[in-house]
PDB file of C-alpha atoms in Angstrom:
ATOM      1  CA  MET T   1      28.049   7.446  18.537  1.00 48.00           C
ATOM      2  CA  GLN T   2      28.663   3.673  17.135  1.00 67.00           C
ATOM      3  CA  LEU T   3      26.865   1.927  19.904  1.00 66.00           C
ATOM      4  CA  MET T   4      24.356   4.351  19.775  1.00 75.00           C
ATOM      5  CA  GLU T   5      23.939   3.110  15.991  1.00 82.00           C
ATOM      6  CA  ASN T   6      24.736  -0.268  17.229  1.00 86.00           C
ATOM      7  CA  ALA T   7      21.334  -0.233  19.355  1.00 89.00           C
ATOM      8  CA  VAL T   8      19.460   1.003  17.063  1.00 91.00           C
ATOM      9  CA  ILE T   9      20.540  -1.514  14.722  1.00 92.00           C
ATOM     10  CA  GLU T  10      19.816  -4.373  17.500  1.00 93.00           C
ATOM     11  CA  ARG T  11      16.227  -2.879  18.063  1.00 93.00           C
ATOM     12  CA  ILE T  12      15.341  -3.155  14.559  1.00 93.00           C
ATOM     13  CA  LYS T  13      17.003  -6.832  14.467  1.00 93.00           C
ATOM     14  CA  ARG T  14      14.630  -7.582  17.311  1.00 92.00           C
ATOM     15  CA  PHE T  15      11.674  -5.859  15.637  1.00 92.00           C
ATOM     16  CA  ILE T  16      12.507  -8.420  12.373  1.00 91.00           C
ATOM     17  CA  ASP T  17      12.810 -11.457  14.467  1.00 90.00           C
ATOM     18  CA  LEU T  18       9.155 -10.690  16.217  1.00 89.00           C
ATOM     19  CA  ARG T  19       8.096 -10.609  12.942  1.00 87.00           C
ATOM     20  CA  GLY T  20       9.131 -12.681  10.792  1.00 89.00           C
ATOM     21  CA  LEU T  21      10.769 -11.652   8.667  1.00 88.00           C
ATOM     22  CA  ASN T  22      13.818 -11.857   6.472  1.00 89.00           C
ATOM     23  CA  PRO T  23      16.439  -9.078   4.819  1.00 89.00           C
ATOM     24  CA  THR T  24      14.244  -9.576   1.626  1.00 89.00           C
ATOM     25  CA  SER T  25      10.893  -9.123   2.633  1.00 89.00           C
ATOM     26  CA  LEU T  26      11.894  -5.876   5.032  1.00 89.00           C
ATOM     27  CA  SER T  27      13.600  -4.270   2.008  1.00 89.00           C
ATOM     28  CA  LYS T  28      10.275  -4.884   0.025  1.00 89.00           C
ATOM     29  CA  VAL T  29       8.528  -3.627   2.493  1.00 88.00           C
ATOM     30  CA  ILE T  30      10.313  -0.403   2.675  1.00 89.00           C
ATOM     31  CA  ASN T  31      11.911   0.349  -0.712  1.00 89.00           C
ATOM     32  CA  VAL T  32      15.008   0.124   0.037  1.00 91.00           C
ATOM     33  CA  PRO T  33      17.259  -2.610  -1.978  1.00 93.00           C
ATOM     34  CA  GLN T  34      18.386  -5.709  -0.159  1.00 93.00           C
ATOM     35  CA  LYS T  35      22.064  -5.388  -0.332  1.00 95.00           C
ATOM     36  CA  THR T  36      21.385  -2.171   1.764  1.00 94.00           C
ATOM     37  CA  VAL T  37      19.178  -3.922   4.375  1.00 93.00           C
ATOM     38  CA  ASN T  38      22.036  -6.588   4.220  1.00 93.00           C
ATOM     39  CA  ASN T  39      24.932  -4.018   4.550  1.00 93.00           C
ATOM     40  CA  TYR T  40      22.677  -2.688   8.050  1.00 92.00           C
ATOM     41  CA  LEU T  41      21.939  -4.586   9.529  1.00 93.00           C
ATOM     42  CA  ASN T  42      25.710  -6.207   9.328  1.00 92.00           C
ATOM     43  CA  GLU T  43      26.646  -3.095  10.151  1.00 89.00           C
ATOM     44  CA  LYS T  44      29.289  -3.027   6.997  1.00 92.00           C
ATOM     45  CA  ARG T  45      27.109   0.596   6.591  1.00 90.00           C
ATOM     46  CA  LYS T  46      26.078   3.433   8.835  1.00 90.00           C
ATOM     47  CA  LEU T  47      22.704   3.639   9.150  1.00 89.00           C
ATOM     48  CA  SER T  48      20.628   6.360   7.483  1.00 88.00           C
ATOM     49  CA  PHE T  49      18.092   8.449   9.178  1.00 87.00           C
ATOM     50  CA  GLU T  50      15.708   8.373   6.486  1.00 88.00           C
ATOM     51  CA  PHE T  51      16.028   3.890   6.726  1.00 90.00           C
ATOM     52  CA  VAL T  52      14.992   4.383  10.295  1.00 89.00           C
ATOM     53  CA  CYS T  53      12.084   6.496   9.558  1.00 87.00           C
ATOM     54  CA  LYS T  54      11.156   4.524   6.662  1.00 89.00           C
ATOM     55  CA  MET T  55      11.197   1.275   9.444  1.00 89.00           C
ATOM     56  CA  SER T  56       9.124   3.262  11.693  1.00 89.00           C
ATOM     57  CA  SER T  57       6.138   4.636   9.324  1.00 86.00           C
ATOM     58  CA  SER T  58       6.391   1.515   7.113  1.00 87.00           C
ATOM     59  CA  PHE T  59       5.471  -0.454  10.870  1.00 88.00           C
ATOM     60  CA  GLY T  60       3.788   2.177  12.860  1.00 87.00           C
ATOM     61  CA  LEU T  61       6.987   1.546  14.759  1.00 88.00           C
ATOM     62  CA  ASN T  62       7.897   4.344  17.896  1.00 87.00           C
ATOM     63  CA  LEU T  63      10.748   6.524  16.660  1.00 86.00           C
ATOM     64  CA  GLU T  64      11.380   7.464  20.184  1.00 87.00           C
ATOM     65  CA  TRP T  65      12.013   3.030  20.682  1.00 90.00           C
ATOM     66  CA  LEU T  66      13.595   3.049  17.598  1.00 89.00           C
ATOM     67  CA  ILE T  67      16.268   5.506  18.209  1.00 87.00           C
ATOM     68  CA  ASN T  68      16.719   5.783  22.021  1.00 86.00           C
ATOM     69  CA  GLY T  69      15.098   2.489  23.342  1.00 87.00           C
ATOM     70  CA  SER T  70      12.423   4.190  25.303  1.00 84.00           C
ATOM     71  CA  GLY T  71       8.173   3.861  25.193  1.00 85.00           C
ATOM     72  CA  ASP T  72       6.864   0.851  23.448  1.00 86.00           C
ATOM     73  CA  MET T  73       7.462  -0.745  20.345  1.00 87.00           C
ATOM     74  CA  GLU T  74       4.659   0.393  18.123  1.00 86.00           C
ATOM     75  CA  LYS T  75       3.279   3.692  18.024  1.00 81.00           C
ATOM     76  CA  GLN T  76       0.356   4.014  20.747  1.00 73.00           C
ATOM     77  CA  ASP T  77      -1.468   6.290  18.587  1.00 57.00           C
ATOM     78  CA  ASN T  78      -1.939   4.241  15.943  1.00 46.00           C
ATOM     79  CA  PRO T  79      -4.109   1.832  16.396  1.00 46.00           C
ATOM     80  CA  ALA T  80      -4.872  -0.915  13.036  1.00 44.00           C
ATOM     81  CA  ASP T  81      -8.740   0.245  13.594  1.00 45.00           C
ATOM     82  CA  ASP T  82      -9.105   3.641  12.300  1.00 50.00           C
ATOM     83  CA  ASN T  83      -5.151   5.169  11.402  1.00 48.00           C
ATOM     84  CA  VAL T  84      -3.624   2.541   9.240  1.00 49.00           C
ATOM     85  CA  ILE T  85      -4.580  -0.163   7.037  1.00 50.00           C
ATOM     86  CA  PRO T  86      -3.186  -3.587   7.553  1.00 49.00           C
ATOM     87  CA  ILE T  87      -1.389  -4.984   4.190  1.00 51.00           C
ATOM     88  CA  SER T  88      -0.320  -8.507   3.784  1.00 47.00           C
ATOM     89  CA  GLU T  89      -1.369  -9.916   6.565  1.00 43.00           C
ATOM     90  CA  GLY T  90      -0.266  -7.673   9.206  1.00 46.00           C
ATOM     91  CA  ILE T  91       3.271  -7.075   8.079  1.00 46.00           C
ATOM     92  CA  MET T  92       3.488  -3.839   7.203  1.00 51.00           C
ATOM     93  CA  THR T  93       0.585  -0.576   7.741  1.00 54.00           C
ATOM     94  CA  ILE T  94      -0.207   1.962   5.514  1.00 57.00           C
ATOM     95  CA  PRO T  95      -1.935   5.538   6.998  1.00 61.00           C
ATOM     96  CA  LYS T  96      -5.330   6.026   5.155  1.00 63.00           C
ATOM     97  CA  GLY T  97      -4.582   8.638   3.771  1.00 67.00           C
ATOM     98  CA  ILE T  98      -1.910   7.408   1.902  1.00 71.00           C
ATOM     99  CA  ALA T  99      -3.739   4.280   1.268  1.00 68.00           C
ATOM    100  CA  GLU T 100      -6.534   6.035  -0.103  1.00 72.00           C
ATOM    101  CA  HIS T 101      -3.675   8.377  -2.420  1.00 70.00           C
ATOM    102  CA  ILE T 102      -2.979   4.695  -3.234  1.00 76.00           C
ATOM    103  CA  LYS T 103      -6.196   3.761  -4.251  1.00 75.00           C
ATOM    104  CA  ALA T 104      -7.156   7.037  -6.605  1.00 77.00           C
ATOM    105  CA  LEU T 105      -3.758   6.562  -8.534  1.00 81.00           C
ATOM    106  CA  THR T 106      -4.758   3.053  -8.726  1.00 83.00           C
ATOM    107  CA  ASP T 107      -7.596   3.956 -10.435  1.00 83.00           C
ATOM    108  CA  ILE T 108      -6.471   5.830 -12.769  1.00 88.00           C
ATOM    109  CA  ILE T 109      -4.033   3.647 -13.901  1.00 89.00           C
ATOM    110  CA  SER T 110      -6.890   1.508 -14.302  1.00 89.00           C
ATOM    111  CA  LEU T 111      -8.338   4.361 -16.809  1.00 90.00           C
ATOM    112  CA  GLN T 112      -5.402   4.844 -19.106  1.00 91.00           C
ATOM    113  CA  GLN T 113      -4.782   0.958 -19.438  1.00 91.00           C
ATOM    114  CA  GLN T 114      -8.506   0.824 -20.631  1.00 92.00           C
ATOM    115  CA  THR T 115      -7.851   4.317 -22.935  1.00 92.00           C
ATOM    116  CA  ILE T 116      -4.731   3.085 -24.678  1.00 92.00           C
ATOM    117  CA  ALA T 117      -6.770  -0.542 -25.681  1.00 91.00           C
ATOM    118  CA  GLU T 118      -9.555   1.769 -26.892  1.00 91.00           C
ATOM    119  CA  LEU T 119      -7.344   3.892 -28.877  1.00 91.00           C
ATOM    120  CA  THR T 120      -4.885   0.431 -29.408  1.00 89.00           C
ATOM    121  CA  GLN T 121      -8.380  -1.085 -30.935  1.00 88.00           C
ATOM    122  CA  LYS T 122      -9.476   1.541 -32.813  1.00 86.00           C
ATOM    123  CA  ARG T 123      -5.471   2.754 -34.290  1.00 84.00           C
ATOM    124  CA  GLY T 124      -6.351  -1.433 -35.546  1.00 79.00           C
ATOM    125  CA  ASP T 125      -9.601  -0.875 -37.251  1.00 70.00           C
ATOM    126  CA  THR T 126      -8.463   2.364 -39.128  1.00 67.00           C
ATOM    127  CA  VAL T 127      -5.405   0.495 -40.057  1.00 60.00           C
ATOM    128  CA  GLY T 128      -8.079  -2.672 -41.123  1.00 60.00           C
ATOM    129  CA  ASP T 129     -10.079  -0.712 -42.931  1.00 61.00           C
ATOM    130  CA  ALA T 130      -6.989   1.512 -44.520  1.00 59.00           C
ATOM    131  CA  LYS T 131      -5.935  -1.985 -45.874  1.00 62.00           C
ATOM    132  CA  THR T 132      -9.348  -2.980 -47.125  1.00 61.00           C
ATOM    133  CA  ALA T 133     -10.252   0.071 -49.034  1.00 62.00           C
ATOM    134  CA  ARG T 134      -6.591  -0.208 -50.919  1.00 65.00           C
ATOM    135  CA  ALA T 135      -7.273  -3.640 -51.335  1.00 64.00           C
ATOM    136  CA  GLY T 136     -10.290  -2.718 -52.828  1.00 60.00           C
ATOM    137  CA  SER T 137      -9.299  -0.262 -55.285  1.00 57.00           C
TER     138      SER T 137
END
């Protein structure tokens, strides 16, 4: 089992080198703590299947290639045109469905921030009016 895990780590390292990434940038892209990434890459921690899946989904890597070395490095059914949206100069791709979901959530957050700003402004106006009314009494 250890031999297979070492081979997976070597494939991940090869991919990192090809993309010009480092553990810090990798950890940010796949949302895994940098220390955890370093421990995986330095074989100080047992590699998790979740980590391998994050590598696959975040970068469009062929899971079969990552796990057993067969097939192409990148998914063949995942070209960077119709199915994915490139992010940060090709560092990673996001499936369109997820990208659309992120956009919808971003729009909601924007509307909420606008509402908060408007309510804060109204509250400030109301507090100011109350102070003026008390001062005039």
